[in-house]
Amino acid sequence: MNEHAIIKIVNDVIAELLPKKEVAPTPNEIPIGISARHIHLQQEHVEQLFGKGATLSVKKMLAQPGQFAAHETLQVVGPKGSIQNVRVLGPARTFTQIEISHTDAIALGIQPPLRESGEIAGSASCILVGPRGSLILQEGVIIAQAHIHMAPADAQQLGVQNGQYVSVKVQGRRPITFEQVKIRVADHYHLEMHIDTDEANAGFIQQGETGTIITGKMAGEPYNNFVSPPIEINHKIITANDVSRYQGETVIVPKEARLTALAKEAVEKLEIELQFHEKG
Ligand SMILES: [Zn+2]
């Protein structure tokens, strides 16, 4: 090989190694944070699981100011299985909430509703096992609805408002569009879209990739381009588990169906509209 050819190869290699020319991000690019399964604990439960006087200790600070991944982990147990080493996030909150993926829910054998963080009424149950104790959580397990945290200045720049729903397109190797992504605006929020591991895996999305807001609608407005099929439950005895996923939805059940007391409670709490209909 002559000297000229070698120099060309060296230059090509150097060009590969140099950072690519920065492309200015378009103003509506939203960094994506992928939330792995995690647990928020109220202080009383921290002590019940980790011992009297125990507090959560910081392992790593998270993008949202003040939030951290704790050193502490717990085992989450359901009727069909359990998941070890589920990370606790701090600081302690006023109520215990567990956010898992749909895949996790299948492994545990529970049916958590798709919810916004903090809305745990009538959500799924599980057992938490810690090094110094365990507890049965009657409710608190949810699958988190995709959402975007942002400060008021971001909202203004993006032309969106708190509580609005938007669609977000992620143009990766397997392009995917998320619908019904809720905008959450607060002074202390750092611009970031939160999705869970199932959603990330569906679109081959990695931590720190970005998505683009493509449409918006105000909370409570119907989608014109999205008609969901009717929800039907075909059991004669309907339990709370059957209905707990359908907050605010209309659910069609057989005319002769009977509800358990807990199911009746869930229907009321979750504002589910039941339609009894004759089997054709
Ligand atoms: Zn979030």
mmCIF file of N, CA and C in Angstrom, residues 17-129:
data_model
loop_
_atom_site.group_PDB
_atom_site.id
_atom_site.type_symbol
_atom_site.label_atom_id
_atom_site.label_comp_id
_atom_site.label_asym_id
_atom_site.label_seq_id
_atom_site.Cartn_x
_atom_site.Cartn_y
_atom_site.Cartn_z
ATOM 1 N N LEU A 17 -14.268 9.413 13.534
ATOM 2 C CA LEU A 17 -14.167 9.583 14.983
ATOM 3 C C LEU A 17 -14.601 10.969 15.453
ATOM 4 N N LEU A 18 -14.461 11.970 14.561
ATOM 5 C CA LEU A 18 -14.824 13.330 14.970
ATOM 6 C C LEU A 18 -16.320 13.405 15.239
ATOM 7 N N PRO A 19 -16.703 14.258 16.185
ATOM 8 C CA PRO A 19 -18.144 14.366 16.441
ATOM 9 C C PRO A 19 -18.873 14.842 15.192
ATOM 10 N N LYS A 20 -20.045 14.265 14.977
ATOM 11 C CA LYS A 20 -20.867 14.684 13.825
ATOM 12 C C LYS A 20 -21.297 16.135 14.032
ATOM 13 N N LYS A 21 -21.477 16.809 12.883
ATOM 14 C CA LYS A 21 -21.922 18.194 12.952
ATOM 15 C C LYS A 21 -23.253 18.242 13.724
ATOM 16 N N GLU A 22 -23.314 19.111 14.736
ATOM 17 C CA GLU A 22 -24.535 19.219 15.546
ATOM 18 C C GLU A 22 -25.678 19.757 14.697
ATOM 19 N N VAL A 23 -26.785 19.063 14.736
ATOM 20 C CA VAL A 23 -27.980 19.567 14.075
ATOM 21 C C VAL A 23 -28.806 20.258 15.155
ATOM 22 N N ALA A 24 -29.188 21.515 14.899
ATOM 23 C CA ALA A 24 -29.967 22.235 15.910
ATOM 24 C C ALA A 24 -31.293 21.507 16.116
ATOM 25 N N PRO A 25 -31.650 21.189 17.383
ATOM 26 C CA PRO A 25 -32.914 20.483 17.584
ATOM 27 C C PRO A 25 -34.088 21.389 17.244
ATOM 28 N N THR A 26 -35.122 20.810 16.637
ATOM 29 C CA THR A 26 -36.313 21.609 16.375
ATOM 30 C C THR A 26 -36.930 21.930 17.727
ATOM 31 N N PRO A 27 -37.619 23.074 17.831
ATOM 32 C CA PRO A 27 -38.038 23.525 19.162
ATOM 33 C C PRO A 27 -38.982 22.580 19.876
ATOM 34 N N ASN A 28 -39.680 21.698 19.154
ATOM 35 C CA ASN A 28 -40.604 20.834 19.892
ATOM 36 C C ASN A 28 -40.060 19.422 20.109
ATOM 37 N N GLU A 29 -38.770 19.269 20.137
ATOM 38 C CA GLU A 29 -38.206 17.945 20.438
ATOM 39 C C GLU A 29 -38.199 17.715 21.949
ATOM 40 N N ILE A 30 -38.787 16.630 22.357
ATOM 41 C CA ILE A 30 -38.937 16.329 23.780
ATOM 42 C C ILE A 30 -38.014 15.170 24.145
ATOM 43 N N PRO A 31 -37.077 15.377 25.062
ATOM 44 C CA PRO A 31 -36.245 14.247 25.502
ATOM 45 C C PRO A 31 -37.118 13.204 26.211
ATOM 46 N N ILE A 32 -36.796 11.940 25.968
ATOM 47 C CA ILE A 32 -37.610 10.864 26.542
ATOM 48 C C ILE A 32 -36.862 10.201 27.695
ATOM 49 N N GLY A 33 -37.541 10.062 28.819
ATOM 50 C CA GLY A 33 -37.015 9.314 29.955
ATOM 51 C C GLY A 33 -37.832 8.034 30.098
ATOM 52 N N ILE A 34 -37.137 6.913 30.163
ATOM 53 C CA ILE A 34 -37.830 5.627 30.267
ATOM 54 C C ILE A 34 -37.899 5.230 31.740
ATOM 55 N N SER A 35 -39.127 5.110 32.250
ATOM 56 C CA SER A 35 -39.302 4.741 33.665
ATOM 57 C C SER A 35 -39.346 3.226 33.787
ATOM 58 N N ALA A 36 -38.339 2.668 34.425
ATOM 59 C CA ALA A 36 -38.395 1.244 34.769
ATOM 60 C C ALA A 36 -39.380 1.104 35.925
ATOM 61 N N ARG A 37 -39.809 -0.117 36.194
ATOM 62 C CA ARG A 37 -40.731 -0.362 37.311
ATOM 63 C C ARG A 37 -40.139 0.258 38.579
ATOM 64 N N HIS A 38 -40.988 0.878 39.375
ATOM 65 C CA HIS A 38 -40.475 1.514 40.593
ATOM 66 C C HIS A 38 -41.575 1.684 41.631
ATOM 67 N N ILE A 39 -41.149 2.039 42.826
ATOM 68 C CA ILE A 39 -42.056 2.139 43.973
ATOM 69 C C ILE A 39 -41.863 3.494 44.662
ATOM 70 N N HIS A 40 -42.976 4.171 44.948
ATOM 71 C CA HIS A 40 -42.957 5.347 45.829
ATOM 72 C C HIS A 40 -43.538 4.884 47.158
ATOM 73 N N LEU A 41 -42.914 5.256 48.258
ATOM 74 C CA LEU A 41 -43.395 4.800 49.566
ATOM 75 C C LEU A 41 -43.765 5.957 50.468
ATOM 76 N N GLN A 42 -44.815 5.750 51.251
ATOM 77 C CA GLN A 42 -45.083 6.697 52.336
ATOM 78 C C GLN A 42 -44.157 6.302 53.490
ATOM 79 N N GLN A 43 -43.804 7.281 54.328
ATOM 80 C CA GLN A 43 -42.792 7.066 55.371
ATOM 81 C C GLN A 43 -43.138 5.897 56.299
ATOM 82 N N GLU A 44 -44.419 5.789 56.634
ATOM 83 C CA GLU A 44 -44.878 4.708 57.504
ATOM 84 C C GLU A 44 -44.518 3.338 56.898
ATOM 85 N N HIS A 45 -44.647 3.218 55.568
ATOM 86 C CA HIS A 45 -44.323 1.955 54.900
ATOM 87 C C HIS A 45 -42.810 1.754 54.799
ATOM 88 N N VAL A 46 -42.046 2.867 54.676
ATOM 89 C CA VAL A 46 -40.573 2.757 54.674
ATOM 90 C C VAL A 46 -40.138 2.047 55.958
ATOM 91 N N GLU A 47 -40.718 2.470 57.093
ATOM 92 C CA GLU A 47 -40.318 1.897 58.388
ATOM 93 C C GLU A 47 -40.831 0.475 58.546
ATOM 94 N N GLN A 48 -42.023 0.228 58.004
ATOM 95 C CA GLN A 48 -42.592 -1.116 58.105
ATOM 96 C C GLN A 48 -41.737 -2.127 57.316
ATOM 97 N N LEU A 49 -41.137 -1.677 56.217
ATOM 98 C CA LEU A 49 -40.397 -2.587 55.334
ATOM 99 C C LEU A 49 -38.895 -2.604 55.609
ATOM 100 N N PHE A 50 -38.367 -1.468 56.078
ATOM 101 C CA PHE A 50 -36.911 -1.366 56.268
ATOM 102 C C PHE A 50 -36.506 -1.193 57.724
ATOM 103 N N GLY A 51 -37.468 -1.183 58.616
ATOM 104 C CA GLY A 51 -37.147 -1.092 60.035
ATOM 105 C C GLY A 51 -37.493 0.261 60.628
ATOM 106 N N LYS A 52 -37.739 0.252 61.932
ATOM 107 C CA LYS A 52 -38.155 1.473 62.629
ATOM 108 C C LYS A 52 -37.094 2.554 62.490
ATOM 109 N N GLY A 53 -37.523 3.773 62.152
ATOM 110 C CA GLY A 53 -36.594 4.892 62.017
ATOM 111 C C GLY A 53 -35.868 4.934 60.679
ATOM 112 N N ALA A 54 -36.088 3.947 59.803
ATOM 113 C CA ALA A 54 -35.390 3.903 58.508
ATOM 114 C C ALA A 54 -35.841 5.058 57.615
ATOM 115 N N THR A 55 -34.907 5.569 56.803
ATOM 116 C CA THR A 55 -35.250 6.578 55.796
ATOM 117 C C THR A 55 -34.632 6.133 54.477
ATOM 118 N N LEU A 56 -35.122 6.685 53.374
ATOM 119 C CA LEU A 56 -34.589 6.325 52.054
ATOM 120 C C LEU A 56 -33.264 7.046 51.838
ATOM 121 N N SER A 57 -32.288 6.346 51.243
ATOM 122 C CA SER A 57 -30.984 6.970 51.003
ATOM 123 C C SER A 57 -30.747 7.130 49.501
ATOM 124 N N VAL A 58 -30.081 8.235 49.132
ATOM 125 C CA VAL A 58 -29.909 8.597 47.717
ATOM 126 C C VAL A 58 -28.843 7.734 47.054
ATOM 127 N N LYS A 59 -29.239 7.072 45.963
ATOM 128 C CA LYS A 59 -28.275 6.338 45.150
ATOM 129 C C LYS A 59 -27.906 7.192 43.947
ATOM 130 N N LYS A 60 -28.945 7.802 43.325
ATOM 131 C CA LYS A 60 -28.715 8.607 42.123
ATOM 132 C C LYS A 60 -29.837 9.628 41.995
ATOM 133 N N MET A 61 -29.486 10.897 41.723
ATOM 134 C CA MET A 61 -30.516 11.911 41.516
ATOM 135 C C MET A 61 -31.139 11.696 40.131
ATOM 136 N N LEU A 62 -32.422 11.999 39.994
ATOM 137 C CA LEU A 62 -33.122 11.837 38.718
ATOM 138 C C LEU A 62 -33.295 13.200 38.042
ATOM 139 N N ALA A 63 -33.772 13.179 36.791
ATOM 140 C CA ALA A 63 -33.880 14.434 36.021
ATOM 141 C C ALA A 63 -34.849 15.419 36.665
ATOM 142 N N GLN A 64 -35.959 14.905 37.245
ATOM 143 C CA GLN A 64 -36.897 15.825 37.882
ATOM 144 C C GLN A 64 -36.296 16.274 39.217
ATOM 145 N N PRO A 65 -36.175 17.599 39.423
ATOM 146 C CA PRO A 65 -35.469 18.100 40.601
ATOM 147 C C PRO A 65 -35.993 17.514 41.917
ATOM 148 N N GLY A 66 -35.071 17.079 42.778
ATOM 149 C CA GLY A 66 -35.430 16.573 44.101
ATOM 150 C C GLY A 66 -35.713 15.081 44.124
ATOM 151 N N GLN A 67 -36.032 14.500 42.975
ATOM 152 C CA GLN A 67 -36.379 13.077 42.922
ATOM 153 C C GLN A 67 -35.103 12.244 42.835
ATOM 154 N N PHE A 68 -35.093 11.108 43.523
ATOM 155 C CA PHE A 68 -33.904 10.256 43.445
ATOM 156 C C PHE A 68 -34.245 8.772 43.457
ATOM 157 N N ALA A 69 -33.341 7.989 42.863
ATOM 158 C CA ALA A 69 -33.407 6.537 42.990
ATOM 159 C C ALA A 69 -32.728 6.223 44.314
ATOM 160 N N ALA A 70 -33.406 5.447 45.149
ATOM 161 C CA ALA A 70 -32.852 5.119 46.458
ATOM 162 C C ALA A 70 -32.025 3.830 46.366
ATOM 163 N N HIS A 71 -31.171 3.636 47.374
ATOM 164 C CA HIS A 71 -30.465 2.352 47.459
ATOM 165 C C HIS A 71 -31.453 1.218 47.727
ATOM 166 N N GLU A 72 -32.566 1.547 48.373
ATOM 167 C CA GLU A 72 -33.511 0.543 48.829
ATOM 168 C C GLU A 72 -34.276 -0.091 47.664
ATOM 169 N N THR A 73 -34.459 -1.395 47.752
ATOM 170 C CA THR A 73 -35.288 -2.117 46.789
ATOM 171 C C THR A 73 -36.219 -3.057 47.559
ATOM 172 N N LEU A 74 -37.268 -3.503 46.879
ATOM 173 C CA LEU A 74 -38.256 -4.387 47.492
ATOM 174 C C LEU A 74 -38.637 -5.491 46.515
ATOM 175 N N GLN A 75 -39.225 -6.533 47.070
ATOM 176 C CA GLN A 75 -39.805 -7.567 46.232
ATOM 177 C C GLN A 75 -41.306 -7.281 46.107
ATOM 178 N N VAL A 76 -41.828 -7.340 44.880
ATOM 179 C CA VAL A 76 -43.256 -7.148 44.647
ATOM 180 C C VAL A 76 -43.846 -8.517 44.336
ATOM 181 N N VAL A 77 -44.898 -8.870 45.074
ATOM 182 C CA VAL A 77 -45.471 -10.207 44.944
ATOM 183 C C VAL A 77 -46.938 -10.111 44.526
ATOM 184 N N GLY A 78 -47.301 -10.916 43.534
ATOM 185 C CA GLY A 78 -48.701 -11.014 43.091
ATOM 186 C C GLY A 78 -49.144 -12.458 43.147
ATOM 187 N N PRO A 79 -50.384 -12.728 42.755
ATOM 188 C CA PRO A 79 -50.888 -14.105 42.845
ATOM 189 C C PRO A 79 -50.165 -15.096 41.927
ATOM 190 N N LYS A 80 -49.568 -14.618 40.826
ATOM 191 C CA LYS A 80 -48.922 -15.543 39.885
ATOM 192 C C LYS A 80 -47.409 -15.537 39.941
ATOM 193 N N GLY A 81 -46.817 -14.535 40.576
ATOM 194 C CA GLY A 81 -45.353 -14.485 40.574
ATOM 195 C C GLY A 81 -44.858 -13.291 41.344
ATOM 196 N N SER A 82 -43.530 -13.131 41.360
ATOM 197 C CA SER A 82 -42.969 -11.998 42.082
ATOM 198 C C SER A 82 -41.796 -11.410 41.289
ATOM 199 N N ILE A 83 -41.486 -10.164 41.590
ATOM 200 C CA ILE A 83 -40.354 -9.481 40.947
ATOM 201 C C ILE A 83 -39.446 -8.969 42.059
ATOM 202 N N GLN A 84 -38.171 -9.352 41.969
ATOM 203 C CA GLN A 84 -37.178 -8.980 42.991
ATOM 204 C C GLN A 84 -36.571 -7.618 42.659
ATOM 205 N N ASN A 85 -35.967 -7.005 43.650
ATOM 206 C CA ASN A 85 -35.125 -5.817 43.446
ATOM 207 C C ASN A 85 -35.811 -4.671 42.706
ATOM 208 N N VAL A 86 -37.048 -4.383 43.068
ATOM 209 C CA VAL A 86 -37.734 -3.254 42.444
ATOM 210 C C VAL A 86 -37.304 -1.983 43.175
ATOM 211 N N ARG A 87 -36.800 -1.044 42.410
ATOM 212 C CA ARG A 87 -36.195 0.174 42.969
ATOM 213 C C ARG A 87 -37.234 1.060 43.649
ATOM 214 N N VAL A 88 -36.889 1.579 44.800
ATOM 215 C CA VAL A 88 -37.719 2.575 45.483
ATOM 216 C C VAL A 88 -37.202 3.951 45.074
ATOM 217 N N LEU A 89 -38.123 4.872 44.764
ATOM 218 C CA LEU A 89 -37.732 6.245 44.452
ATOM 219 C C LEU A 89 -38.060 7.135 45.646
ATOM 220 N N GLY A 90 -37.227 8.121 45.859
ATOM 221 C CA GLY A 90 -37.455 9.033 46.957
ATOM 222 C C GLY A 90 -37.673 10.431 46.439
ATOM 223 N N PRO A 91 -37.998 11.375 47.290
ATOM 224 C CA PRO A 91 -38.272 11.193 48.729
ATOM 225 C C PRO A 91 -39.607 10.487 48.978
ATOM 226 N N ALA A 92 -39.836 10.130 50.268
ATOM 227 C CA ALA A 92 -41.093 9.491 50.643
ATOM 228 C C ALA A 92 -42.259 10.400 50.272
ATOM 229 N N ARG A 93 -43.371 9.789 49.878
ATOM 230 C CA ARG A 93 -44.557 10.546 49.476
ATOM 231 C C ARG A 93 -45.661 10.373 50.512
ATOM 232 N N THR A 94 -46.815 10.974 50.226
ATOM 233 C CA THR A 94 -47.914 10.852 51.194
ATOM 234 C C THR A 94 -48.674 9.540 51.025
ATOM 235 N N PHE A 95 -48.450 8.838 49.907
ATOM 236 C CA PHE A 95 -49.102 7.534 49.731
ATOM 237 C C PHE A 95 -48.173 6.642 48.925
ATOM 238 N N THR A 96 -48.325 5.347 49.129
ATOM 239 C CA THR A 96 -47.501 4.370 48.420
ATOM 240 C C THR A 96 -48.104 4.071 47.050
ATOM 241 N N GLN A 97 -47.249 4.088 46.036
ATOM 242 C CA GLN A 97 -47.697 3.839 44.661
ATOM 243 C C GLN A 97 -46.633 3.024 43.939
ATOM 244 N N ILE A 98 -47.062 2.020 43.207
ATOM 245 C CA ILE A 98 -46.141 1.165 42.471
ATOM 246 C C ILE A 98 -46.450 1.279 40.996
ATOM 247 N N GLU A 99 -45.425 1.607 40.205
ATOM 248 C CA GLU A 99 -45.621 1.755 38.761
ATOM 249 C C GLU A 99 -44.886 0.632 38.054
ATOM 250 N N ILE A 100 -45.659 -0.199 37.349
ATOM 251 C CA ILE A 100 -45.067 -1.338 36.647
ATOM 252 C C ILE A 100 -45.527 -1.330 35.193
ATOM 253 N N SER A 101 -44.916 -2.181 34.371
ATOM 254 C CA SER A 101 -45.335 -2.291 32.970
ATOM 255 C C SER A 101 -46.430 -3.344 32.863
ATOM 256 N N HIS A 102 -47.073 -3.383 31.726
ATOM 257 C CA HIS A 102 -48.091 -4.403 31.482
ATOM 258 C C HIS A 102 -47.454 -5.794 31.510
ATOM 259 N N THR A 103 -46.243 -5.895 30.994
ATOM 260 C CA THR A 103 -45.528 -7.180 31.024
ATOM 261 C C THR A 103 -45.316 -7.638 32.470
ATOM 262 N N ASP A 104 -44.923 -6.716 33.338
ATOM 263 C CA ASP A 104 -44.760 -7.047 34.768
ATOM 264 C C ASP A 104 -46.090 -7.521 35.355
ATOM 265 N N ALA A 105 -47.167 -6.814 34.983
ATOM 266 C CA ALA A 105 -48.483 -7.133 35.541
ATOM 267 C C ALA A 105 -48.885 -8.561 35.183
ATOM 268 N N ILE A 106 -48.568 -8.965 33.964
ATOM 269 C CA ILE A 106 -48.881 -10.334 33.535
ATOM 270 C C ILE A 106 -48.074 -11.318 34.379
ATOM 271 N N ALA A 107 -46.789 -11.021 34.583
ATOM 272 C CA ALA A 107 -45.940 -11.917 35.380
ATOM 273 C C ALA A 107 -46.449 -12.021 36.819
ATOM 274 N N LEU A 108 -46.958 -10.912 37.362
ATOM 275 C CA LEU A 108 -47.445 -10.920 38.749
ATOM 276 C C LEU A 108 -48.856 -11.505 38.854
ATOM 277 N N GLY A 109 -49.591 -11.487 37.742
ATOM 278 C CA GLY A 109 -50.969 -11.971 37.772
ATOM 279 C C GLY A 109 -51.943 -10.939 38.309
ATOM 280 N N ILE A 110 -51.673 -9.658 38.064
ATOM 281 C CA ILE A 110 -52.597 -8.599 38.495
ATOM 282 C C ILE A 110 -52.959 -7.722 37.290
ATOM 283 N N GLN A 111 -54.020 -6.918 37.443
ATOM 284 C CA GLN A 111 -54.490 -6.097 36.324
ATOM 285 C C GLN A 111 -54.564 -4.627 36.740
ATOM 286 N N PRO A 112 -53.428 -3.971 36.811
ATOM 287 C CA PRO A 112 -53.458 -2.563 37.235
ATOM 288 C C PRO A 112 -54.084 -1.689 36.146
ATOM 289 N N PRO A 113 -54.766 -0.618 36.539
ATOM 290 C CA PRO A 113 -55.323 0.296 35.548
ATOM 291 C C PRO A 113 -54.241 1.214 34.978
ATOM 292 N N LEU A 114 -54.499 1.751 33.795
ATOM 293 C CA LEU A 114 -53.623 2.761 33.180
ATOM 294 C C LEU A 114 -54.010 4.094 33.803
ATOM 295 N N ARG A 115 -53.105 4.709 34.540
ATOM 296 C CA ARG A 115 -53.468 5.890 35.327
ATOM 297 C C ARG A 115 -52.365 6.937 35.304
ATOM 298 N N GLU A 116 -52.804 8.119 35.632
ATOM 299 C CA GLU A 116 -51.871 9.203 35.905
ATOM 300 C C GLU A 116 -51.332 8.983 37.316
ATOM 301 N N SER A 117 -50.085 9.305 37.530
ATOM 302 C CA SER A 117 -49.479 9.174 38.854
ATOM 303 C C SER A 117 -50.332 9.907 39.888
ATOM 304 N N GLY A 118 -50.568 9.262 41.022
ATOM 305 C CA GLY A 118 -51.339 9.893 42.087
ATOM 306 C C GLY A 118 -52.789 9.447 42.114
ATOM 307 N N GLU A 119 -53.285 8.909 40.992
ATOM 308 C CA GLU A 119 -54.684 8.460 40.960
ATOM 309 C C GLU A 119 -54.728 6.963 41.228
ATOM 310 N N ILE A 120 -54.744 6.614 42.504
ATOM 311 C CA ILE A 120 -54.627 5.192 42.834
ATOM 312 C C ILE A 120 -55.924 4.574 43.349
ATOM 313 N N ALA A 121 -56.995 5.359 43.479
ATOM 314 C CA ALA A 121 -58.252 4.799 43.997
ATOM 315 C C ALA A 121 -58.710 3.635 43.131
ATOM 316 N N GLY A 122 -58.955 2.499 43.763
ATOM 317 C CA GLY A 122 -59.446 1.332 43.030
ATOM 318 C C GLY A 122 -58.403 0.650 42.164
ATOM 319 N N SER A 123 -57.122 1.019 42.321
ATOM 320 C CA SER A 123 -56.078 0.384 41.508
ATOM 321 C C SER A 123 -55.720 -0.984 42.095
ATOM 322 N N ALA A 124 -54.736 -1.659 41.473
ATOM 323 C CA ALA A 124 -54.484 -3.064 41.806
ATOM 324 C C ALA A 124 -53.739 -3.226 43.132
ATOM 325 N N SER A 125 -53.823 -4.430 43.651
ATOM 326 C CA SER A 125 -53.246 -4.795 44.942
ATOM 327 C C SER A 125 -51.997 -5.654 44.735
ATOM 328 N N CYS A 126 -51.105 -5.645 45.721
ATOM 329 C CA CYS A 126 -49.947 -6.543 45.690
ATOM 330 C C CYS A 126 -49.397 -6.660 47.113
ATOM 331 N N ILE A 127 -48.376 -7.495 47.249
ATOM 332 C CA ILE A 127 -47.677 -7.597 48.533
ATOM 333 C C ILE A 127 -46.275 -7.052 48.331
ATOM 334 N N LEU A 128 -45.799 -6.250 49.276
ATOM 335 C CA LEU A 128 -44.425 -5.753 49.237
ATOM 336 C C LEU A 128 -43.623 -6.469 50.315
ATOM 337 N N VAL A 129 -42.454 -6.954 49.921
ATOM 338 C CA VAL A 129 -41.596 -7.650 50.883
ATOM 339 C C VAL A 129 -40.259 -6.919 50.964
#
